[in-house]
PDB file of C-alpha atoms in Angstrom:
ATOM      1  CA  MET A 636      28.612  55.447 -80.355  1.00 71.00           C
ATOM      2  CA  MET A 637      27.056  58.826 -80.896  1.00 75.00           C
ATOM      3  CA  VAL A 638      23.711  57.205 -81.814  1.00 74.00           C
ATOM      4  CA  HIS A 639      23.881  55.019 -78.718  1.00 76.00           C
ATOM      5  CA  ASN A 640      24.521  58.050 -76.451  1.00 79.00           C
ATOM      6  CA  ALA A 641      21.678  59.956 -78.092  1.00 79.00           C
ATOM      7  CA  LYS A 642      19.311  56.978 -77.523  1.00 80.00           C
ATOM      8  CA  GLN A 643      20.331  56.797 -73.858  1.00 83.00           C
ATOM      9  CA  LYS A 644      19.766  60.536 -73.431  1.00 82.00           C
ATOM     10  CA  ILE A 645      16.331  60.308 -75.066  1.00 85.00           C
ATOM     11  CA  ASN A 646      15.421  57.295 -72.901  1.00 83.00           C
ATOM     12  CA  SER A 647      16.598  59.003 -69.700  1.00 85.00           C
ATOM     13  CA  ASP A 648      14.672  62.170 -70.630  1.00 85.00           C
ATOM     14  CA  TYR A 649      11.580  60.068 -71.290  1.00 86.00           C
ATOM     15  CA  GLU A 650      11.987  58.200 -67.972  1.00 87.00           C
ATOM     16  CA  GLN A 651      12.433  61.506 -66.113  1.00 89.00           C
ATOM     17  CA  LYS A 652       9.284  62.935 -67.726  1.00 89.00           C
ATOM     18  CA  GLU A 653       7.394  59.750 -66.818  1.00 90.00           C
ATOM     19  CA  ARG A 654       8.563  60.006 -63.178  1.00 91.00           C
ATOM     20  CA  ASP A 655       7.594  63.713 -63.086  1.00 89.00           C
ATOM     21  CA  ARG A 656       4.157  62.871 -64.490  1.00 92.00           C
ATOM     22  CA  GLU A 657       3.665  60.137 -61.854  1.00 92.00           C
ATOM     23  CA  VAL A 658       4.723  62.527 -59.077  1.00 92.00           C
ATOM     24  CA  GLU A 659       2.272  65.157 -60.352  1.00 93.00           C
ATOM     25  CA  GLN A 660      -0.509  62.550 -60.443  1.00 94.00           C
ATOM     26  CA  ARG A 661       0.232  61.517 -56.841  1.00 94.00           C
ATOM     27  CA  ILE A 662       0.278  65.152 -55.717  1.00 94.00           C
ATOM     28  CA  SER A 663      -3.018  65.804 -57.509  1.00 93.00           C
ATOM     29  CA  LYS A 664      -4.612  62.701 -55.959  1.00 93.00           C
ATOM     30  CA  SER A 665      -3.343  63.692 -52.504  1.00 94.00           C
ATOM     31  CA  ASN A 666      -4.768  67.205 -52.925  1.00 94.00           C
ATOM     32  CA  GLN A 667      -8.153  65.781 -53.942  1.00 95.00           C
ATOM     33  CA  ILE A 668      -8.177  63.454 -50.914  1.00 94.00           C
ATOM     34  CA  THR A 669      -7.262  66.356 -48.616  1.00 94.00           C
ATOM     35  CA  LYS A 670     -10.028  68.547 -50.080  1.00 94.00           C
ATOM     36  CA  SER A 671     -12.500  65.702 -49.624  1.00 93.00           C
ATOM     37  CA  ARG A 672     -11.471  65.203 -45.988  1.00 92.00           C
ATOM     38  CA  VAL A 673     -11.698  68.919 -45.244  1.00 94.00           C
ATOM     39  CA  ALA A 674     -15.163  69.098 -46.836  1.00 94.00           C
ATOM     40  CA  LYS A 675     -16.272  66.083 -44.772  1.00 91.00           C
ATOM     41  CA  MET A 676     -14.921  67.627 -41.535  1.00 90.00           C
ATOM     42  CA  GLU A 677     -16.632  70.939 -42.299  1.00 93.00           C
ATOM     43  CA  ALA A 678     -19.954  69.198 -42.995  1.00 91.00           C
ATOM     44  CA  ARG A 679     -19.659  67.265 -39.723  1.00 88.00           C
ATOM     45  CA  LYS A 680     -18.835  70.453 -37.825  1.00 89.00           C
ATOM     46  CA  VAL A 681     -21.928  72.146 -39.262  1.00 92.00           C
ATOM     47  CA  LEU A 682     -24.097  69.217 -38.124  1.00 90.00           C
ATOM     48  CA  VAL A 683     -22.622  69.216 -34.601  1.00 88.00           C
ATOM     49  CA  ASP A 684     -22.942  73.012 -34.369  1.00 88.00           C
ATOM     50  CA  ASP A 685     -26.598  72.747 -35.479  1.00 91.00           C
ATOM     51  CA  LEU A 686     -27.166  70.139 -32.763  1.00 89.00           C
ATOM     52  CA  MET A 687     -25.634  72.483 -30.170  1.00 88.00           C
ATOM     53  CA  ALA A 688     -27.721  75.436 -31.410  1.00 87.00           C
ATOM     54  CA  SER A 689     -30.866  73.308 -31.221  1.00 90.00           C
ATOM     55  CA  ALA A 690     -30.055  72.289 -27.637  1.00 89.00           C
ATOM     56  CA  MET A 691     -29.350  75.918 -26.688  1.00 87.00           C
ATOM     57  CA  ALA A 692     -32.733  76.934 -28.117  1.00 86.00           C
ATOM     58  CA  LYS A 693     -34.487  74.285 -26.019  1.00 89.00           C
ATOM     59  CA  ILE A 694     -32.893  75.655 -22.826  1.00 88.00           C
ATOM     60  CA  ASN A 695     -35.218  78.648 -22.882  1.00 86.00           C
ATOM     61  CA  SER A 696     -38.259  76.353 -22.490  1.00 89.00           C
ATOM     62  CA  ILE A 697     -36.958  74.654 -19.309  1.00 91.00           C
ATOM     63  CA  PRO A 698     -38.139  77.422 -16.928  1.00 91.00           C
ATOM     64  CA  ASN A 699     -41.714  76.652 -18.012  1.00 90.00           C
ATOM     65  CA  THR A 700     -41.501  73.086 -16.678  1.00 91.00           C
ATOM     66  CA  PRO A 701     -42.651  72.039 -13.196  1.00 92.00           C
ATOM     67  CA  GLN A 702     -39.176  70.693 -12.412  1.00 93.00           C
ATOM     68  CA  TYR A 703     -37.502  74.105 -12.778  1.00 93.00           C
ATOM     69  CA  ASP A 704     -37.795  74.982  -9.064  1.00 93.00           C
ATOM     70  CA  ASN A 705     -35.916  71.800  -8.156  1.00 94.00           C
ATOM     71  CA  ILE A 706     -33.378  72.365 -10.945  1.00 94.00           C
ATOM     72  CA  VAL A 707     -32.594  75.834  -9.568  1.00 94.00           C
ATOM     73  CA  LYS A 708     -32.165  74.418  -6.051  1.00 95.00           C
ATOM     74  CA  ASP A 709     -29.775  71.764  -7.372  1.00 95.00           C
ATOM     75  CA  LEU A 710     -27.837  74.354  -9.382  1.00 95.00           C
ATOM     76  CA  LEU A 711     -27.438  76.440  -6.227  1.00 95.00           C
ATOM     77  CA  VAL A 712     -26.238  73.473  -4.154  1.00 95.00           C
ATOM     78  CA  GLN A 713     -23.713  72.513  -6.823  1.00 94.00           C
ATOM     79  CA  ALA A 714     -22.426  76.082  -7.005  1.00 94.00           C
ATOM     80  CA  PHE A 715     -22.114  76.257  -3.198  1.00 94.00           C
ATOM     81  CA  ILE A 716     -20.103  73.030  -3.190  1.00 93.00           C
ATOM     82  CA  LYS A 717     -17.894  74.206  -6.013  1.00 93.00           C
ATOM     83  CA  ILE A 718     -17.133  77.606  -4.495  1.00 91.00           C
ATOM     84  CA  GLU A 719     -16.686  76.417  -0.860  1.00 88.00           C
ATOM     85  CA  GLU A 720     -17.072  79.895   0.636  1.00 90.00           C
ATOM     86  CA  ALA A 721     -19.142  80.949   3.659  1.00 88.00           C
ATOM     87  CA  ASP A 722     -20.606  84.202   2.267  1.00 92.00           C
ATOM     88  CA  LEU A 723     -22.303  83.983  -1.121  1.00 93.00           C
ATOM     89  CA  GLU A 724     -24.614  86.038  -3.267  1.00 94.00           C
ATOM     90  CA  VAL A 725     -26.872  84.788  -6.041  1.00 94.00           C
ATOM     91  CA  CYS A 726     -27.850  86.488  -9.294  1.00 94.00           C
ATOM     92  CA  CYS A 727     -30.363  85.395 -11.915  1.00 93.00           C
ATOM     93  CA  ARG A 728     -32.631  86.543 -14.729  1.00 91.00           C
ATOM     94  CA  ALA A 729     -35.358  89.020 -13.842  1.00 91.00           C
ATOM     95  CA  GLU A 730     -38.070  86.445 -14.589  1.00 92.00           C
ATOM     96  CA  ASP A 731     -36.483  83.879 -12.215  1.00 91.00           C
ATOM     97  CA  VAL A 732     -36.319  86.107  -9.114  1.00 92.00           C
ATOM     98  CA  ALA A 733     -39.237  84.460  -7.282  1.00 93.00           C
ATOM     99  CA  VAL A 734     -38.045  80.938  -8.109  1.00 93.00           C
ATOM    100  CA  VAL A 735     -34.459  81.662  -7.027  1.00 93.00           C
ATOM    101  CA  GLN A 736     -35.466  83.440  -3.820  1.00 93.00           C
ATOM    102  CA  GLY A 737     -37.653  80.460  -2.923  1.00 93.00           C
ATOM    103  CA  ALA A 738     -34.888  77.985  -3.715  1.00 94.00           C
ATOM    104  CA  ILE A 739     -32.093  79.685  -1.739  1.00 94.00           C
ATOM    105  CA  SER A 740     -33.241  78.494   1.712  1.00 93.00           C
ATOM    106  CA  LYS A 741     -33.825  74.947   0.404  1.00 94.00           C
ATOM    107  CA  ALA A 742     -30.389  74.968  -1.251  1.00 94.00           C
ATOM    108  CA  VAL A 743     -28.684  76.210   1.918  1.00 93.00           C
ATOM    109  CA  SER A 744     -30.334  73.404   3.911  1.00 94.00           C
ATOM    110  CA  ALA A 745     -29.360  70.788   1.327  1.00 94.00           C
ATOM    111  CA  TYR A 746     -25.787  72.115   1.233  1.00 92.00           C
ATOM    112  CA  GLN A 747     -25.496  72.010   5.021  1.00 93.00           C
ATOM    113  CA  GLN A 748     -26.818  68.430   5.088  1.00 93.00           C
ATOM    114  CA  LYS A 749     -24.326  67.297   2.435  1.00 92.00           C
ATOM    115  CA  THR A 750     -21.242  69.078   3.735  1.00 91.00           C
ATOM    116  CA  ASN A 751     -21.897  69.839   7.422  1.00 91.00           C
ATOM    117  CA  LYS A 752     -20.704  73.392   6.699  1.00 91.00           C
ATOM    118  CA  GLN A 753     -22.507  76.669   7.276  1.00 91.00           C
ATOM    119  CA  VAL A 754     -23.144  79.057   4.421  1.00 91.00           C
ATOM    120  CA  LYS A 755     -24.745  82.481   4.277  1.00 93.00           C
ATOM    121  CA  CYS A 756     -26.409  83.196   0.965  1.00 92.00           C
ATOM    122  CA  VAL A 757     -28.158  86.398  -0.082  1.00 92.00           C
ATOM    123  CA  PHE A 758     -30.002  87.269  -3.244  1.00 93.00           C
ATOM    124  CA  ASN A 759     -28.552  90.167  -5.256  1.00 90.00           C
ATOM    125  CA  GLY A 760     -31.342  91.773  -7.245  1.00 86.00           C
ATOM    126  CA  THR A 761     -29.120  94.513  -8.641  1.00 89.00           C
ATOM    127  CA  LYS A 762     -27.095  92.149 -10.815  1.00 87.00           C
ATOM    128  CA  VAL A 763     -29.456  90.728 -13.412  1.00 88.00           C
ATOM    129  CA  ILE A 764     -28.235  88.360 -16.106  1.00 88.00           C
ATOM    130  CA  PRO A 765     -29.655  88.429 -19.673  1.00 86.00           C
ATOM    131  CA  SER A 766     -32.833  86.414 -20.243  1.00 82.00           C
ATOM    132  CA  GLN A 767     -31.736  84.661 -23.417  1.00 81.00           C
ATOM    133  CA  VAL A 768     -28.656  82.462 -23.663  1.00 79.00           C
ATOM    134  CA  VAL A 769     -25.695  84.453 -24.985  1.00 76.00           C
ATOM    135  CA  PRO A 770     -22.610  82.284 -25.588  1.00 74.00           C
ATOM    136  CA  GLY A 771     -19.592  83.330 -23.557  1.00 78.00           C
ATOM    137  CA  ILE A 772     -21.350  85.330 -20.846  1.00 81.00           C
ATOM    138  CA  PRO A 773     -23.516  84.307 -17.880  1.00 85.00           C
ATOM    139  CA  SER A 774     -27.031  84.390 -19.314  1.00 84.00           C
ATOM    140  CA  GLY A 775     -30.274  82.487 -19.637  1.00 85.00           C
ATOM    141  CA  PRO A 776     -32.031  80.238 -17.140  1.00 92.00           C
ATOM    142  CA  GLY A 777     -30.075  79.202 -14.061  1.00 91.00           C
ATOM    143  CA  VAL A 778     -28.024  81.022 -11.451  1.00 94.00           C
ATOM    144  CA  VAL A 779     -24.714  82.796 -11.017  1.00 93.00           C
ATOM    145  CA  VAL A 780     -23.198  82.492  -7.558  1.00 93.00           C
ATOM    146  CA  ILE A 781     -20.609  85.058  -6.469  1.00 93.00           C
ATOM    147  CA  ALA A 782     -18.180  85.094  -3.545  1.00 91.00           C
ATOM    148  CA  GLN A 783     -15.534  87.496  -2.234  1.00 88.00           C
ATOM    149  CA  ASP A 784     -17.030  90.579  -3.894  1.00 83.00           C
ATOM    150  CA  GLY A 785     -16.944  89.094  -7.368  1.00 82.00           C
ATOM    151  CA  SER A 786     -13.463  87.585  -7.309  1.00 88.00           C
ATOM    152  CA  ILE A 787     -15.021  84.104  -7.364  1.00 92.00           C
ATOM    153  CA  VAL A 788     -17.864  83.542  -9.818  1.00 91.00           C
ATOM    154  CA  CYS A 789     -19.639  80.271 -10.551  1.00 92.00           C
ATOM    155  CA  ASP A 790     -21.702  80.527 -13.722  1.00 92.00           C
ATOM    156  CA  ASN A 791     -24.211  77.758 -13.138  1.00 92.00           C
ATOM    157  CA  THR A 792     -26.654  78.757 -15.842  1.00 92.00           C
ATOM    158  CA  LEU A 793     -28.063  76.055 -18.066  1.00 91.00           C
ATOM    159  CA  GLY A 794     -26.264  77.536 -21.093  1.00 90.00           C
ATOM    160  CA  ALA A 795     -22.895  77.376 -19.327  1.00 90.00           C
ATOM    161  CA  ARG A 796     -23.550  73.803 -18.243  1.00 91.00           C
ATOM    162  CA  LEU A 797     -24.580  72.771 -21.755  1.00 91.00           C
ATOM    163  CA  THR A 798     -21.430  74.379 -23.163  1.00 89.00           C
ATOM    164  CA  LEU A 799     -19.293  72.529 -20.621  1.00 90.00           C
ATOM    165  CA  CYS A 800     -20.968  69.210 -21.450  1.00 90.00           C
ATOM    166  CA  TYR A 801     -20.541  69.886 -25.154  1.00 89.00           C
ATOM    167  CA  GLN A 802     -16.820  70.581 -24.736  1.00 89.00           C
ATOM    168  CA  GLU A 803     -16.257  67.485 -22.620  1.00 91.00           C
ATOM    169  CA  GLN A 804     -18.442  65.161 -24.683  1.00 88.00           C
ATOM    170  CA  THR A 805     -17.615  66.293 -28.240  1.00 86.00           C
ATOM    171  CA  PRO A 806     -15.667  63.088 -29.068  1.00 86.00           C
ATOM    172  CA  GLU A 807     -18.548  60.910 -27.822  1.00 87.00           C
ATOM    173  CA  ILE A 808     -21.113  63.033 -29.685  1.00 85.00           C
ATOM    174  CA  ARG A 809     -19.154  62.677 -32.909  1.00 84.00           C
ATOM    175  CA  LYS A 810     -18.732  58.940 -32.379  1.00 86.00           C
ATOM    176  CA  ARG A 811     -22.479  58.483 -31.910  1.00 86.00           C
ATOM    177  CA  LEU A 812     -23.400  60.685 -34.855  1.00 84.00           C
ATOM    178  CA  PHE A 813     -20.785  59.549 -37.355  1.00 84.00           C
ATOM    179  CA  GLY A 814     -19.490  56.212 -36.041  1.00 82.00           C
ATOM    180  CA  LEU A 815     -15.908  55.193 -35.387  1.00 72.00           C
ATOM    181  CA  THR A 816     -13.189  56.427 -37.695  1.00 67.00           C
ATOM    182  CA  LYS A 817     -10.470  54.083 -38.951  1.00 63.00           C
ATOM    183  CA  LYS A 818      -8.056  55.467 -36.340  1.00 62.00           C
ATOM    184  CA  GLN A 819     -10.523  54.819 -33.475  1.00 55.00           C
ATOM    185  CA  SER A 820     -11.352  51.210 -34.385  1.00 52.00           C
TER     186      SER A 820
END
């Protein structure tokens, strides 16, 4: 009987060690899979961030195109519609002053045609935004429209618009770059 009990104890110890070894193997495999997924996500994030940085760099060449005058007018009209105030002031980069001043009257006319509302818009040359795109602050090509002494601000610079598009379209960008994941299909 004593030999039988000793055999059972040895067998149960062996079975417990085998189960512990299997659990450790599963944990190790799970950790490796997690590390692999994290590395893949980080690599994808780097690629998407590089794409965004490349697009931001291209923004600075847009003012040199013939379409820039029309782009500024459209940015102004969109800002007017978004703000919906009667008295507005416009700020821009120092190098865009002539373009923006020329576009204000065209934008006011276009706004009045679209909305049948009157708007008074003045150019504010004392508030100049930085020439190069700086993430997080109004900067780069485009316009900033202000109402009610600065309590309402519409950052309609090209950098702000690109950032907004990037935030809204990130899932679509990832899908096009990397395809559908198993969860999405």
